[in-house]
JSON list of C-alpha atoms in Angstrom, two decimals:
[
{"chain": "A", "resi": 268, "resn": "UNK", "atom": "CA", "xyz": [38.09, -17.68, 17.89]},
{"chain": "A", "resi": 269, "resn": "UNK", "atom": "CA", "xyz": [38.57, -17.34, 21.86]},
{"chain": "A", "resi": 270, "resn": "UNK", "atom": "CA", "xyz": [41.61, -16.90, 23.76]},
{"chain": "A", "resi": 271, "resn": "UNK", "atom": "CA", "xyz": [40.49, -18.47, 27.11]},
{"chain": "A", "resi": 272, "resn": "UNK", "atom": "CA", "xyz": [40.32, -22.21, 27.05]},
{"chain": "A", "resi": 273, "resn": "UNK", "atom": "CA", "xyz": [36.78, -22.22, 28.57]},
{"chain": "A", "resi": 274, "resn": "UNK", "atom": "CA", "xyz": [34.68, -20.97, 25.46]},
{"chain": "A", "resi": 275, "resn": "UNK", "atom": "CA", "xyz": [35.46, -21.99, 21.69]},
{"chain": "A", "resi": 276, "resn": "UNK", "atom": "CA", "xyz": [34.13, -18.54, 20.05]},
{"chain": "A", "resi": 277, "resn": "UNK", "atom": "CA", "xyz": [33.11, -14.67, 21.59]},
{"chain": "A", "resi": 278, "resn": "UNK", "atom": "CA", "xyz": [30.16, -13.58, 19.72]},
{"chain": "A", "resi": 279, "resn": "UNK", "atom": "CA", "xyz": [30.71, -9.86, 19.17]},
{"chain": "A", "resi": 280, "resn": "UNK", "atom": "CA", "xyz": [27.17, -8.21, 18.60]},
{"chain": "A", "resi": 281, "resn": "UNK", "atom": "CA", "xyz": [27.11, -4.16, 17.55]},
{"chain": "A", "resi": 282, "resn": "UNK", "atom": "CA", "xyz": [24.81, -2.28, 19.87]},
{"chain": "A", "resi": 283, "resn": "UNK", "atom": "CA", "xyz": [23.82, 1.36, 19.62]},
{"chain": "A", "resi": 284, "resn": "UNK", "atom": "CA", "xyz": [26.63, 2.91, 21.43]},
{"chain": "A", "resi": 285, "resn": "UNK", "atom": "CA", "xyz": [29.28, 3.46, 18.95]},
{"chain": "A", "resi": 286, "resn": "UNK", "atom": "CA", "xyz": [32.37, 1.51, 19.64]},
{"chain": "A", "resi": 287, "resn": "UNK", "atom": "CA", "xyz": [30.52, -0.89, 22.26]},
{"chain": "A", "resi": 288, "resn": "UNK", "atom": "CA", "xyz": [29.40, -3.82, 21.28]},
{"chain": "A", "resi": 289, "resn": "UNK", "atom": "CA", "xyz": [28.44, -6.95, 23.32]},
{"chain": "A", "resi": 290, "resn": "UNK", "atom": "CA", "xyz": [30.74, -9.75, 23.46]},
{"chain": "A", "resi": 291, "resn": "UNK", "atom": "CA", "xyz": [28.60, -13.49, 24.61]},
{"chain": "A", "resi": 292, "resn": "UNK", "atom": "CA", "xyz": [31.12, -16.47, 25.13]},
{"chain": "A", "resi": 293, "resn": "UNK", "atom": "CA", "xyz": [29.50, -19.65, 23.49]},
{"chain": "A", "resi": 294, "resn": "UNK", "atom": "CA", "xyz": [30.42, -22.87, 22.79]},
{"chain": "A", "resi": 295, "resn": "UNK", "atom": "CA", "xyz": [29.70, -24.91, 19.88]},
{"chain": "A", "resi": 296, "resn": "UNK", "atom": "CA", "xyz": [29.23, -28.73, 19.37]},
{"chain": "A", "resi": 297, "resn": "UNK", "atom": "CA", "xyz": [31.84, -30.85, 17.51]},
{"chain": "A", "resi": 298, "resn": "UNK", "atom": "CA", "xyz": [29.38, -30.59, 14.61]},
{"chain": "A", "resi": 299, "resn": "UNK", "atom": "CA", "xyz": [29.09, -27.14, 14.70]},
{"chain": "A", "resi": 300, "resn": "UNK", "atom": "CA", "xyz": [33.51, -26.93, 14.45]},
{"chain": "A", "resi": 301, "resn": "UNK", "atom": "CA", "xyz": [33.10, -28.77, 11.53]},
{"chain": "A", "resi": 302, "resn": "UNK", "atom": "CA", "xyz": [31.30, -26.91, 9.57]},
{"chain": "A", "resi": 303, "resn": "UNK", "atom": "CA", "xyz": [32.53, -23.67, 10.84]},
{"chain": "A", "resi": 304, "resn": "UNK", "atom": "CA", "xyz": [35.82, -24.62, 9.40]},
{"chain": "A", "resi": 305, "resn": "UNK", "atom": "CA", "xyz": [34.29, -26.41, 6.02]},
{"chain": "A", "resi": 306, "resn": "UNK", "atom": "CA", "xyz": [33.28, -23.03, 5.17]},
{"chain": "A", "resi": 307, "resn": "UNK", "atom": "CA", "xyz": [33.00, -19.22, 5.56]},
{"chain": "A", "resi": 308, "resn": "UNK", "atom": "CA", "xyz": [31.03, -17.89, 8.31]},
{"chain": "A", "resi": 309, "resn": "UNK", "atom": "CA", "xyz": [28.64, -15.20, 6.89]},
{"chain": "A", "resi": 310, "resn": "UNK", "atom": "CA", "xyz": [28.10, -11.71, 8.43]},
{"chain": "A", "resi": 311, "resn": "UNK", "atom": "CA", "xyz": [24.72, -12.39, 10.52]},
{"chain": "A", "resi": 312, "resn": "UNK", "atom": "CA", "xyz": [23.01, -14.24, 13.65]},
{"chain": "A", "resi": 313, "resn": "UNK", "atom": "CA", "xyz": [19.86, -14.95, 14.91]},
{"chain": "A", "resi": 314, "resn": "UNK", "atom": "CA", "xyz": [18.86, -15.21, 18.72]},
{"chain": "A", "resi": 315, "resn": "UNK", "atom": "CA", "xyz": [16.29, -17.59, 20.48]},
{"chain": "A", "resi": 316, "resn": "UNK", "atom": "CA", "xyz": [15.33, -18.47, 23.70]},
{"chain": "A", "resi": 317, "resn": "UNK", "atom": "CA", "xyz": [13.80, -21.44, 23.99]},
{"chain": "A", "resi": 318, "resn": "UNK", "atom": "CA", "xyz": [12.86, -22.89, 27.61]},
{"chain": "A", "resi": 319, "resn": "UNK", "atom": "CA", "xyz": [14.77, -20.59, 29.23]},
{"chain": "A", "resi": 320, "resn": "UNK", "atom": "CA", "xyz": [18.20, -21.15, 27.04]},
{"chain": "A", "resi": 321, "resn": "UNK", "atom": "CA", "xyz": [19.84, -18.73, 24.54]},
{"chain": "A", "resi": 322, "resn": "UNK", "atom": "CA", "xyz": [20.75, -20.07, 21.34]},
{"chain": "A", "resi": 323, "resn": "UNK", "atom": "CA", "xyz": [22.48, -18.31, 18.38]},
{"chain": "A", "resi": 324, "resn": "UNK", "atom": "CA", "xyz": [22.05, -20.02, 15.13]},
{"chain": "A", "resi": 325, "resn": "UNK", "atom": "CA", "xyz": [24.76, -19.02, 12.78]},
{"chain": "A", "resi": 326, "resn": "UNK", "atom": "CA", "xyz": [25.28, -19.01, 8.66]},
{"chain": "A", "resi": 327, "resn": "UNK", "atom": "CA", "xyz": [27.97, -20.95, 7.05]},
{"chain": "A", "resi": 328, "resn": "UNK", "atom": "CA", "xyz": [28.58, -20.35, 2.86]},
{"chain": "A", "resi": 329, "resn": "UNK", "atom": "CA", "xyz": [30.06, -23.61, 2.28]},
{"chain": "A", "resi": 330, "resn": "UNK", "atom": "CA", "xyz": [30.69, -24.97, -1.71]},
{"chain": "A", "resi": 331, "resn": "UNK", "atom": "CA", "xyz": [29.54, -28.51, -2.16]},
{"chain": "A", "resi": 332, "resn": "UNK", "atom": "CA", "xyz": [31.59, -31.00, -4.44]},
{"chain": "A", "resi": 333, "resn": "UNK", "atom": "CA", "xyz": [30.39, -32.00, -7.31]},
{"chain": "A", "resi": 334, "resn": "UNK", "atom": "CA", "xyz": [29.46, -35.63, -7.65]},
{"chain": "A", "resi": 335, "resn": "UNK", "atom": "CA", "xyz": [30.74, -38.00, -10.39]},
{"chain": "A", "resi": 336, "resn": "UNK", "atom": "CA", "xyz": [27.51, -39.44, -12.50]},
{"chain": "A", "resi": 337, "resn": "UNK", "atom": "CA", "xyz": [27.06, -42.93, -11.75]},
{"chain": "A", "resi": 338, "resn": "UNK", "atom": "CA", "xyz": [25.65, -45.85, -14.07]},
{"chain": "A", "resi": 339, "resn": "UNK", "atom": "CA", "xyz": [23.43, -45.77, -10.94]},
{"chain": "A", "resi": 340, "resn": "UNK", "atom": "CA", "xyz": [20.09, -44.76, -10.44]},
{"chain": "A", "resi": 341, "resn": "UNK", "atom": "CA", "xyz": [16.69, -44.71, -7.90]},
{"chain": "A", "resi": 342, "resn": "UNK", "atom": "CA", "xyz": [13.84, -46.40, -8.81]},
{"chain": "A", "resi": 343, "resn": "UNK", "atom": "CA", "xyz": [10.22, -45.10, -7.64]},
{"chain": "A", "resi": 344, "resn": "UNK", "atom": "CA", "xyz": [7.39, -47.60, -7.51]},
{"chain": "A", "resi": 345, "resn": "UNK", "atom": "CA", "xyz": [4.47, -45.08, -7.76]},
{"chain": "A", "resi": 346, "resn": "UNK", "atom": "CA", "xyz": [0.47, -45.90, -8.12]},
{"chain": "A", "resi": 347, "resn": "UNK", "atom": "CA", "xyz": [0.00, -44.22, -11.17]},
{"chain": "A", "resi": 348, "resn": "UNK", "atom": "CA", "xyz": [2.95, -44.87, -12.87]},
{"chain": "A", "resi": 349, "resn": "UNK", "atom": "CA", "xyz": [4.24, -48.66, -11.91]},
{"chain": "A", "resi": 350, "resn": "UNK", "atom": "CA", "xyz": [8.23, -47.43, -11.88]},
{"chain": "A", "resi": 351, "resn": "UNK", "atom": "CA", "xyz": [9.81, -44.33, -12.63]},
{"chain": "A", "resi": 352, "resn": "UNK", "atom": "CA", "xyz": [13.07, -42.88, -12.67]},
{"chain": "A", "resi": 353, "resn": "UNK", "atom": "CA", "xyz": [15.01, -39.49, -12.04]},
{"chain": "A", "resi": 354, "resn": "UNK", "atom": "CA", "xyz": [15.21, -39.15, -15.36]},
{"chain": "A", "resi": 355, "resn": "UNK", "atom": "CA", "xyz": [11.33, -39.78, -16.42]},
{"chain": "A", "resi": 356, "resn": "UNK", "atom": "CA", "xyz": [12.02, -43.29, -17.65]},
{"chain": "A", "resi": 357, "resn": "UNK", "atom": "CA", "xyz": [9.08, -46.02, -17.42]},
{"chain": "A", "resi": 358, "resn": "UNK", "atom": "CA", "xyz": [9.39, -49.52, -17.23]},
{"chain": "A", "resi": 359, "resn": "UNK", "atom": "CA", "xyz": [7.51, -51.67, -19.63]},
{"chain": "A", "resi": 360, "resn": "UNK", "atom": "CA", "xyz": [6.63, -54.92, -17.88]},
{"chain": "A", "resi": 361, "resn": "UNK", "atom": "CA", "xyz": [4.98, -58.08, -19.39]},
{"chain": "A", "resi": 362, "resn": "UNK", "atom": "CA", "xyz": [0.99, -58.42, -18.39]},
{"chain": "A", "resi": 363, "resn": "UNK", "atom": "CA", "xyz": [2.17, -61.42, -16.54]},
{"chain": "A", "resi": 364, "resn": "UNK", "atom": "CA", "xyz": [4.11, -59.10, -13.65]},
{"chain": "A", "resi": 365, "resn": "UNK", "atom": "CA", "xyz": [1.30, -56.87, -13.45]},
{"chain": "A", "resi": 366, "resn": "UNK", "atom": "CA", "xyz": [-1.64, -59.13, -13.13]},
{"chain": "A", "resi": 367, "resn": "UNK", "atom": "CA", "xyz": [0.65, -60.30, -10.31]},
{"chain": "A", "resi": 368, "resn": "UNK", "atom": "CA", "xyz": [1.17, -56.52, -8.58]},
{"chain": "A", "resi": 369, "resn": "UNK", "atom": "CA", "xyz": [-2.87, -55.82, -9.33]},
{"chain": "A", "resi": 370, "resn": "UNK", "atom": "CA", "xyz": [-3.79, -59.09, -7.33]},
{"chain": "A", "resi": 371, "resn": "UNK", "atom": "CA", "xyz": [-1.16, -58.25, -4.48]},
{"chain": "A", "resi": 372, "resn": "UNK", "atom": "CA", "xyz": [-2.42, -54.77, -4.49]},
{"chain": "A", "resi": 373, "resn": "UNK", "atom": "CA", "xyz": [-5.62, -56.62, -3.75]},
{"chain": "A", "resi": 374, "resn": "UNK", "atom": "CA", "xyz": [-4.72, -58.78, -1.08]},
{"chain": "A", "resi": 375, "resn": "UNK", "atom": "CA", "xyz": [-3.29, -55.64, 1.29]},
{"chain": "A", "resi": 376, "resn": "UNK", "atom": "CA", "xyz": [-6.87, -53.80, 0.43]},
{"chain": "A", "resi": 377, "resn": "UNK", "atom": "CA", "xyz": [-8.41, -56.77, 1.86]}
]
């Protein structure tokens, strides 16, 4: 964390001279605060310069929540199989519904 109100971090970078490392003032997108403080900041940076800009890209251990299970759940319409779920289920449909889906399936190749 800074001390001067114009940057939000110092970047402190070891160097080959023992005791001297390089210090970069940068400043880092609302975003960026977020996460910084939903998690730990891991040991580690990478540099880039892109279009003439230096950009430090920084690694954040965070631990996600566990979600509740839900009677919920995503449905895939797929080409070889007609519908399945997460879970591997497939629907069993009446030959009514899919002469239906084989003659729209027809219509968009048309």
């Amino acid at each position: 964390k800074s001390d001067t109100p114009q940057f939000d971090f110092w970047l402190v970078i070891a160097t080959l001279e023992k005791c001297k490392p390089v210090r970069i003032p940068i400043n880092i997108y609302a975003y960026g605060k977020k996460v910084i403080n939903s998690g730990k900041l891991c040991a580690g940076v990478t540099l880039t310069r892109k279009n003439g800009k230096w950009y430090a890209t920084l690694v954040v251990e965070t631990i996600n929540k566990k979600t509740k299970a839900s009677k919920i759940i995503g449905v895939d319409l797929g080409i070889k199989n007609l519908l399945t779920t997460p879970v591997q289920y497939f629907g069993q449909f009446s030959e009514k519904l899919k002469d239906k889906i084989k003659q729209n399936d027809l219509k968009r190749r048309r």
